[in-house]
Amino acid sequence: MTSRCRLFRIVSGLVFASVALLAAEGRQTENVILVTADGLRWQEVFRGIDPALMNAKEAGMDEAGALRDKLWAESAAERRRLLMPFFWSEIAPHGVLLGNRDLGSSVRVTNGYRVSYPGYSEILTGRAQDAAIRGNDPIQNPTETVLEFLRRKWQLRREQVALFGSWDVFQQIGEHQPGSVLINAGFRALEEPGLSPRLRELSRMQFELLTPWPSVRHDYVTFEMALEYLKTARPRVLYVALGETDDWAHERRYDRTLETATYFDQCVRRLWEAAQSLPEYRGKTTLLATTDHGRGGTLDDWPSHGTKVEGAEFIWMAAIGPDTPAGGEIRSQQDHYQRDVAATMLELGGVDPGGYEGIQGKPIRLVVKP
Ligand SMILES: [Zn+2]
């Protein structure tokens, strides 16, 4: 190499490094809030109440006239606004919504199973791990999750990265190294030093407010704990994993599925409003929302999902925050994937996703301002 060439390399290297630094410095995201609604279909998010299900006795709608009246409108645009008002009045105008198949936008699960653990793990590790994670057995996540990776990169204490989940298997999904982040999921007491009276009360209450499902507690408990934790402990990374949208669908209770979808929308609104009211979060927090899998699209198969259910690979994603453009509902023909969530989260947080070993997903450019 000639010295002139070497000089050029050094100069161009410096330019490259400073551009990279500027890009990271240009980001405003200092906190990330991730929220998921288990198995909430893209059909409800983008079309509202489903005309094929809303009158069906076998979908539990025989006594749900009042709910049907409340959510029904001629156009899908009006129906979805009635079902999920925060998504359509706040996220759509100020953020990005991906996955409306009616507009050609697709977000797809890449793991082969289309059930919960593989889906959540794909979200949290940016990859499908089909050989190791074959279903919902509670095995410890074989890979460092993005929660753990972000904790390392942002140099946070354990309690600054928190996961509250309704489903108990999040104890295993959320981290590779047990105890590296704060996880409270399923019917489990929250035991941390210095908890507020509200958190102690919620922790106690969960064992008295039983659900029909031994492994899933009420979303109310999970959400209220997460919100109170946000207000009192000010975590930098918060993951809230709600579950009832899936469980009521398995029970063939479309009425409750719709009500919990609206509850999820309300939870996202309350998290966002809480973040905007606190100096640690205002203007420097990105909120991402998505789901672990889709489900069937007909009266026959809407309650289920999995490899054999057609369309269960299609999901949706929403983002709002200081580094996300007001892109609204995306019409792109470009495919996006569930594994892209982790890379997008890192990119927003100014962390190079390339440093997260084994990651397969890519940052979604539509969600990150150039
Ligand atoms: Zn399910």
PDB file of N, CA and C and ligand atoms in Angstrom, residues 38 116 246 250 293 295 305, ligand 1:
ATOM      1  N   ASP A  38     -51.140 -11.031  22.365  1.00  0.00           N
ATOM      2  CA  ASP A  38     -50.981 -12.401  21.864  1.00  0.00           C
ATOM      3  C   ASP A  38     -52.039 -12.742  20.803  1.00  0.00           C
ATOM      4  N   SER A 116     -46.854 -19.414  20.094  1.00  0.00           N
ATOM      5  CA  SER A 116     -46.376 -18.289  20.889  1.00  0.00           C
ATOM      6  C   SER A 116     -44.866 -18.247  21.190  1.00  0.00           C
ATOM      7  N   ASP A 246     -55.489 -13.876  22.783  1.00  0.00           N
ATOM      8  CA  ASP A 246     -55.323 -15.238  22.267  1.00  0.00           C
ATOM      9  C   ASP A 246     -56.212 -16.239  23.000  1.00  0.00           C
ATOM     10  N   HIS A 250     -59.161 -18.733  21.528  1.00  0.00           N
ATOM     11  CA  HIS A 250     -59.170 -20.200  21.633  1.00  0.00           C
ATOM     12  C   HIS A 250     -60.482 -20.702  22.246  1.00  0.00           C
ATOM     13  N   HIS A 293     -48.167 -14.132  16.571  1.00  0.00           N
ATOM     14  CA  HIS A 293     -48.608 -14.925  15.407  1.00  0.00           C
ATOM     15  C   HIS A 293     -49.957 -14.403  14.961  1.00  0.00           C
ATOM     16  N   ARG A 295     -53.761 -15.754  12.999  1.00  0.00           N
ATOM     17  CA  ARG A 295     -54.655 -16.891  13.169  1.00  0.00           C
ATOM     18  C   ARG A 295     -55.441 -17.088  11.879  1.00  0.00           C
ATOM     19  N   HIS A 305     -54.331 -21.322  15.337  1.00  0.00           N
ATOM     20  CA  HIS A 305     -53.135 -20.888  14.616  1.00  0.00           C
ATOM     21  C   HIS A 305     -52.175 -22.047  14.637  1.00  0.00           C
TER      22      HIS A 305
HETATM   23 ZN    ZN B   1     -52.714 -19.445  20.983  1.00  0.00          ZN
END
